[in-house]
Amino acid sequence: MNTGSDRESNEPATGDSTKEAAEDTLHVSKAPAFIKARRSLHLSWQVGVFIVGLAVIGAGVAMLVLPGPGWVAIFAGLAIWATEFAWAHLALRWTKRKVTEAAQKALDPKVRRRNIILTSVGLAVAAALIGFYLWKYGLVLPWNIKDQ
């Protein structure tokens, strides 16, 4: 039988891989000790953490269409859940890894050059379409419209 401590002893002696292996096998609640000591109190704590995380994520989803930092709030809600739930902890680690990979890819000179070219072409096309519309129909501001 391979327990978490056996797995850690089979890992290389680097600190990062041992830490990741320990995190994979065991997720420890961040609740205070006196709360973890009583099952009903700990369950109530987890329900509270879930509700607070859900409220923050709900606010983040609302801020995707309203003014505000929507994605930041969604990731903050996920981080709140990750303090108590192993599945949220794993989802948060996966998200952090993907964001880091995307940031590294965005810093690649070839990708940056391609993005700049595509943005420039998109802006030129938008400017041409707006120019054509203004040439064809002109610009009539709402306060210059005459009532008929």
Coordinates of N, CA and C in Angstrom, one line a residue:
M1 N 0.8 -1.2 0.0 CA 0.0 0.0 0.0 C 0.9 1.2 0.0
N2 N 0.6 2.1 -0.9 CA 1.4 3.3 -1.1 C 0.8 4.5 -0.4
T3 N 1.3 5.0 0.7 CA 0.7 6.1 1.4 C 1.3 7.4 0.9
G4 N 0.8 8.5 1.4 CA 1.4 9.8 1.0 C 2.8 9.9 1.5
S5 N 3.2 9.4 2.6 CA 4.6 9.5 3.1 C 5.5 8.6 2.2
D6 N 5.0 7.4 1.8 CA 5.8 6.6 0.9 C 6.0 7.3 -0.4
R7 N 5.0 8.0 -0.9 CA 5.1 8.7 -2.2 C 6.2 9.8 -2.1
E8 N 6.1 10.5 -1.0 CA 7.1 11.6 -0.8 C 8.5 11.1 -0.7
S9 N 8.7 9.9 -0.1 CA 10.1 9.4 0.0 C 10.6 8.9 -1.3
N10 N 9.7 8.5 -2.2 CA 10.1 8.1 -3.6 C 10.4 9.2 -4.5
E11 N 10.0 10.4 -4.2 CA 10.2 11.6 -5.0 C 11.6 12.0 -4.9
P12 N 12.1 12.8 -5.9 CA 13.5 13.3 -5.8 C 13.6 14.3 -4.6
A13 N 14.8 14.6 -4.3 CA 15.0 15.4 -3.0 C 14.8 16.9 -3.2
T14 N 14.2 17.3 -4.3 CA 13.9 18.7 -4.5 C 12.8 19.2 -3.7
G15 N 12.8 20.4 -3.1 CA 11.7 20.9 -2.3 C 10.4 21.1 -3.0
D16 N 10.5 21.6 -4.2 CA 9.2 21.9 -5.0 C 8.4 20.6 -5.3
S17 N 9.1 19.6 -5.8 CA 8.3 18.4 -6.1 C 7.7 17.7 -4.9
T18 N 8.5 17.7 -3.8 CA 8.0 17.1 -2.5 C 6.8 17.9 -2.0
K19 N 6.9 19.2 -2.1 CA 5.8 20.0 -1.7 C 4.5 19.8 -2.5
E20 N 4.7 19.7 -3.8 CA 3.6 19.4 -4.7 C 3.0 18.0 -4.5
A21 N 3.9 17.0 -4.2 CA 3.4 15.7 -4.0 C 2.6 15.7 -2.7
A22 N 3.0 16.4 -1.7 CA 2.3 16.4 -0.4 C 0.9 17.1 -0.6
E23 N 0.9 18.2 -1.4 CA -0.3 18.9 -1.7 C -1.3 18.0 -2.5
D24 N -0.8 17.1 -3.3 CA -1.7 16.3 -4.1 C -2.3 15.2 -3.2
T25 N -1.6 14.7 -2.2 CA -2.2 13.6 -1.5 C -3.0 14.1 -0.3
L26 N -2.8 15.3 0.2 CA -3.5 15.7 1.4 C -3.8 17.2 1.3
H27 N -5.1 17.5 1.5 CA -5.6 18.9 1.6 C -6.0 19.2 3.0
V28 N -5.4 20.1 3.7 CA -5.8 20.4 5.1 C -6.6 21.6 5.1
S29 N -7.7 21.6 5.9 CA -8.6 22.7 6.1 C -7.9 23.8 6.8
K30 N -8.2 25.0 6.4 CA -7.6 26.2 7.1 C -8.4 26.7 8.2
A31 N -9.4 26.0 8.7 CA -10.2 26.4 9.8 C -9.4 26.3 11.1
P32 N -9.7 27.1 12.1 CA -9.0 27.1 13.4 C -9.2 25.7 14.0
A33 N -8.3 25.3 14.9 CA -8.3 24.0 15.5 C -9.5 23.7 16.3
F34 N -10.0 24.7 17.0 CA -11.2 24.5 17.8 C -12.4 24.2 17.0
I35 N -12.4 24.7 15.7 CA -13.6 24.4 14.8 C -13.4 23.0 14.2
K36 N -12.2 22.7 13.8 CA -11.9 21.3 13.3 C -12.2 20.2 14.3
A37 N -12.1 20.5 15.6 CA -12.2 19.5 16.6 C -13.7 19.0 16.7
R38 N -14.6 19.8 16.3 CA -16.1 19.5 16.4 C -16.6 19.3 15.0
R39 N -17.1 18.2 14.7 CA -17.6 17.9 13.3 C -18.7 18.8 12.9
S40 N -19.7 19.0 13.7 CA -20.8 19.9 13.3 C -20.4 21.3 13.1
L41 N -19.5 21.8 14.0 CA -18.9 23.1 13.8 C -18.1 23.3 12.5
H42 N -17.3 22.2 12.2 CA -16.5 22.3 11.0 C -17.4 22.2 9.8
L43 N -18.4 21.4 9.8 CA -19.4 21.4 8.7 C -20.0 22.7 8.5
S44 N -20.4 23.4 9.6 CA -21.0 24.7 9.5 C -20.0 25.7 8.9
W45 N -18.7 25.6 9.3 CA -17.6 26.4 8.8 C -17.5 26.2 7.3
Q46 N -17.5 25.0 6.8 CA -17.4 24.7 5.4 C -18.6 25.3 4.6
V47 N -19.8 25.1 5.2 CA -21.0 25.7 4.5 C -20.8 27.2 4.4
G48 N -20.3 27.9 5.5 CA -20.1 29.3 5.4 C -19.1 29.7 4.4
V49 N -18.0 29.0 4.3 CA -16.9 29.2 3.3 C -17.5 29.1 1.9
F50 N -18.3 28.0 1.8 CA -18.9 27.8 0.4 C -19.8 28.9 0.0
I51 N -20.6 29.4 1.0 CA -21.6 30.5 0.7 C -20.8 31.8 0.4
V52 N -19.8 32.1 1.2 CA -19.0 33.3 0.9 C -18.3 33.2 -0.4
G53 N -17.7 32.1 -0.7 CA -17.1 31.9 -2.0 C -18.1 32.0 -3.2
L54 N -19.2 31.4 -3.0 CA -20.3 31.5 -4.0 C -20.7 32.9 -4.3
A55 N -20.8 33.7 -3.2 CA -21.3 35.1 -3.3 C -20.2 35.9 -4.1
V56 N -18.9 35.7 -3.8 CA -17.8 36.4 -4.4 C -17.8 36.0 -5.9
I57 N -18.0 34.7 -6.2 CA -18.0 34.3 -7.6 C -19.2 34.8 -8.3
G58 N -20.4 34.8 -7.7 CA -21.6 35.4 -8.3 C -21.4 36.9 -8.6
A59 N -20.7 37.6 -7.6 CA -20.4 39.0 -7.9 C -19.5 39.2 -9.1
G60 N -18.5 38.3 -9.2 CA -17.6 38.3 -10.3 C -18.2 38.1 -11.6
V61 N -19.2 37.1 -11.6 CA -19.9 36.8 -12.9 C -20.7 38.1 -13.3
A62 N -21.3 38.7 -12.3 CA -22.1 39.9 -12.6 C -21.2 41.0 -13.1
M63 N -20.0 41.1 -12.6 CA -19.0 42.1 -13.0 C -18.4 41.9 -14.4
L64 N -18.7 40.7 -14.9 CA -18.2 40.4 -16.3 C -19.0 41.3 -17.3
V65 N -20.3 41.6 -16.9 CA -21.1 42.4 -17.8 C -21.3 43.8 -17.2
L66 N -21.0 44.0 -15.9 CA -21.1 45.3 -15.3 C -19.7 45.8 -15.0
P67 N -19.6 47.1 -14.7 CA -18.2 47.6 -14.4 C -17.7 46.9 -13.2
G68 N -16.4 46.6 -13.3 CA -15.7 45.9 -12.1 C -14.8 44.8 -12.6
P69 N -13.9 44.4 -11.7 CA -12.9 43.4 -12.0 C -13.5 42.0 -11.9
G70 N -14.3 41.6 -12.9 CA -15.0 40.3 -12.8 C -14.1 39.1 -12.7
W71 N -13.1 38.9 -13.5 CA -12.2 37.8 -13.4 C -11.5 37.7 -12.1
V72 N -11.1 38.9 -11.6 CA -10.4 38.9 -10.3 C -11.3 38.4 -9.2
A73 N -12.5 38.8 -9.2 CA -13.5 38.4 -8.2 C -13.7 36.9 -8.3
I74 N -13.8 36.4 -9.5 CA -14.1 34.9 -9.7 C -12.9 34.1 -9.2
F75 N -11.7 34.6 -9.5 CA -10.5 33.8 -9.0 C -10.4 34.0 -7.4
A76 N -10.8 35.1 -6.9 CA -10.8 35.3 -5.4 C -11.8 34.4 -4.8
G77 N -13.0 34.2 -5.4 CA -13.9 33.2 -4.9 C -13.4 31.8 -4.9
L78 N -12.7 31.5 -6.0 CA -12.1 30.2 -6.1 C -11.1 30.0 -5.0
A79 N -10.3 31.0 -4.7 CA -9.3 31.0 -3.7 C -9.9 30.8 -2.3
I80 N -11.1 31.4 -2.1 CA -11.8 31.3 -0.8 C -12.2 29.8 -0.7
W81 N -12.8 29.2 -1.7 CA -13.2 27.8 -1.7 C -12.0 26.9 -1.5
A82 N -10.8 27.3 -2.0 CA -9.6 26.4 -2.0 C -9.1 26.3 -0.5
T83 N -9.5 27.2 0.4 CA -9.1 27.1 1.8 C -9.7 25.9 2.4
E84 N -10.8 25.4 1.9 CA -11.5 24.3 2.6 C -11.7 23.1 1.7
F85 N -11.8 23.2 0.4 CA -12.1 22.1 -0.5 C -11.0 21.8 -1.4
A86 N -10.6 20.5 -1.4 CA -9.5 20.0 -2.2 C -9.8 20.2 -3.7
W87 N -11.0 20.0 -4.2 CA -11.3 20.2 -5.6 C -11.1 21.6 -6.1
A88 N -11.4 22.6 -5.2 CA -11.2 24.0 -5.5 C -9.7 24.3 -5.5
H89 N -9.0 23.7 -4.6 CA -7.5 23.9 -4.5 C -6.9 23.4 -5.8
L90 N -7.3 22.2 -6.3 CA -6.7 21.7 -7.5 C -7.1 22.5 -8.7
A91 N -8.4 23.0 -8.8 CA -8.8 23.9 -9.8 C -8.0 25.2 -9.8
L92 N -7.7 25.7 -8.7 CA -7.0 27.0 -8.5 C -5.6 26.8 -9.0
R93 N -4.9 25.7 -8.6 CA -3.6 25.4 -9.1 C -3.5 25.2 -10.6
W94 N -4.5 24.5 -11.2 CA -4.6 24.4 -12.6 C -4.7 25.7 -13.3
T95 N -5.6 26.6 -12.8 CA -5.8 27.9 -13.3 C -4.5 28.7 -13.3
K96 N -3.8 28.7 -12.1 CA -2.6 29.5 -12.0 C -1.6 29.0 -13.0
R97 N -1.5 27.7 -13.2 CA -0.5 27.1 -14.1 C -0.8 27.6 -15.6
K98 N -2.1 27.5 -15.9 CA -2.5 27.9 -17.3 C -2.3 29.4 -17.5
V99 N -2.6 30.3 -16.5 CA -2.4 31.7 -16.6 C -0.9 32.0 -16.8
T100 N 0.0 31.3 -16.0 CA 1.4 31.5 -16.1 C 1.9 31.1 -17.5
E101 N 1.4 29.9 -18.0 CA 1.8 29.5 -19.4 C 1.4 30.5 -20.4
A102 N 0.2 31.1 -20.3 CA -0.3 32.1 -21.3 C 0.5 33.3 -21.2
A103 N 0.9 33.7 -20.0 CA 1.7 34.9 -19.9 C 3.1 34.7 -20.5
Q104 N 3.7 33.5 -20.3 CA 4.9 33.2 -20.9 C 4.8 33.2 -22.4
K105 N 3.7 32.6 -22.9 CA 3.5 32.6 -24.4 C 3.4 34.0 -24.9
A106 N 2.6 34.9 -24.2 CA 2.4 36.2 -24.7 C 3.7 37.0 -24.7
L107 N 4.7 36.7 -23.9 CA 6.0 37.4 -23.9 C 6.9 36.9 -25.0
D108 N 6.5 35.8 -25.7 CA 7.3 35.4 -26.8 C 7.3 36.4 -27.9
P109 N 8.5 36.8 -28.4 CA 8.6 37.9 -29.4 C 7.8 37.6 -30.7
K110 N 7.8 36.3 -31.1 CA 7.0 36.0 -32.3 C 5.5 36.2 -32.1
V111 N 5.0 35.7 -31.0 CA 3.6 35.9 -30.6 C 3.2 37.3 -30.5
R112 N 4.1 38.1 -29.8 CA 3.8 39.5 -29.7 C 3.8 40.2 -31.0
R113 N 4.7 39.9 -31.9 CA 4.7 40.5 -33.2 C 3.4 40.2 -34.0
R114 N 3.0 38.9 -33.9 CA 1.8 38.5 -34.6 C 0.6 39.2 -34.0
N115 N 0.5 39.3 -32.7 CA -0.6 40.0 -32.1 C -0.7 41.5 -32.4
I116 N 0.5 42.2 -32.5 CA 0.6 43.6 -32.9 C 0.1 43.7 -34.4
I117 N 0.5 42.8 -35.2 CA 0.1 42.9 -36.6 C -1.4 42.7 -36.8
L118 N -1.9 41.7 -36.1 CA -3.4 41.4 -36.2 C -4.2 42.6 -35.6
T119 N -3.7 43.2 -34.5 CA -4.4 44.3 -33.9 C -4.4 45.5 -34.9
S120 N -3.2 45.7 -35.5 CA -3.1 46.8 -36.5 C -4.0 46.7 -37.7
V121 N -4.1 45.4 -38.2 CA -5.0 45.2 -39.3 C -6.4 45.3 -38.9
G122 N -6.8 44.8 -37.7 CA -8.2 45.0 -37.2 C -8.5 46.5 -37.1
L123 N -7.6 47.3 -36.5 CA -7.9 48.7 -36.4 C -8.0 49.4 -37.7
A124 N -7.2 49.0 -38.7 CA -7.3 49.6 -40.0 C -8.6 49.2 -40.7
V125 N -9.1 48.0 -40.6 CA -10.3 47.6 -41.2 C -11.5 48.3 -40.5
A126 N -11.4 48.5 -39.1 CA -12.5 49.2 -38.4 C -12.5 50.7 -38.8
A127 N -11.4 51.3 -39.0 CA -11.3 52.7 -39.4 C -11.8 52.8 -40.8
A128 N -11.5 51.9 -41.7 CA -12.0 52.0 -43.1 C -13.6 51.8 -43.1
L129 N -14.1 50.9 -42.3 CA -15.6 50.8 -42.3 C -16.2 52.0 -41.7
I130 N -15.7 52.6 -40.6 CA -16.3 53.8 -40.0 C -16.2 54.9 -41.0
G131 N -15.0 55.0 -41.7 CA -14.9 56.1 -42.7 C -15.9 56.0 -43.8
F132 N -16.1 54.7 -44.3 CA -17.0 54.5 -45.4 C -18.4 54.9 -44.9
Y133 N -18.8 54.5 -43.7 CA -20.1 54.8 -43.2 C -20.3 56.3 -43.1
L134 N -19.3 57.0 -42.5 CA -19.4 58.5 -42.4 C -19.5 59.1 -43.8
W135 N -18.7 58.6 -44.8 CA -18.8 59.2 -46.1 C -20.1 59.0 -46.8
K136 N -20.7 57.8 -46.5 CA -22.0 57.4 -47.2 C -23.2 58.1 -46.5
Y137 N -23.2 58.1 -45.2 CA -24.4 58.6 -44.5 C -24.1 59.9 -43.7
G138 N -22.9 60.2 -43.4 CA -22.6 61.4 -42.7 C -22.8 61.2 -41.2
L139 N -22.5 62.2 -40.4 CA -22.6 62.2 -39.0 C -23.7 63.1 -38.5
V140 N -24.7 62.5 -37.9 CA -25.8 63.3 -37.4 C -25.8 63.0 -35.9
L141 N -25.5 64.0 -35.1 CA -25.5 63.9 -33.6 C -26.9 63.9 -33.1
P142 N -27.2 63.2 -32.0 CA -28.6 63.1 -31.5 C -29.2 64.5 -31.2
W143 N -28.4 65.4 -30.8 CA -29.0 66.7 -30.4 C -29.2 67.6 -31.7
N144 N -28.8 67.1 -32.9 CA -29.1 67.9 -34.1 C -30.2 67.3 -34.9
I145 N -30.9 66.2 -34.4 CA -32.0 65.6 -35.1 C -33.2 66.5 -34.9
K146 N -33.9 66.8 -36.0 CA -35.1 67.7 -35.9 C -36.3 66.8 -35.7
D147 N -37.2 67.2 -34.9 CA -38.5 66.5 -34.7 C -39.4 66.7 -35.9
Q148 N -40.0 65.7 -36.4 CA -40.8 65.8 -37.6 C -42.3 65.7 -37.3

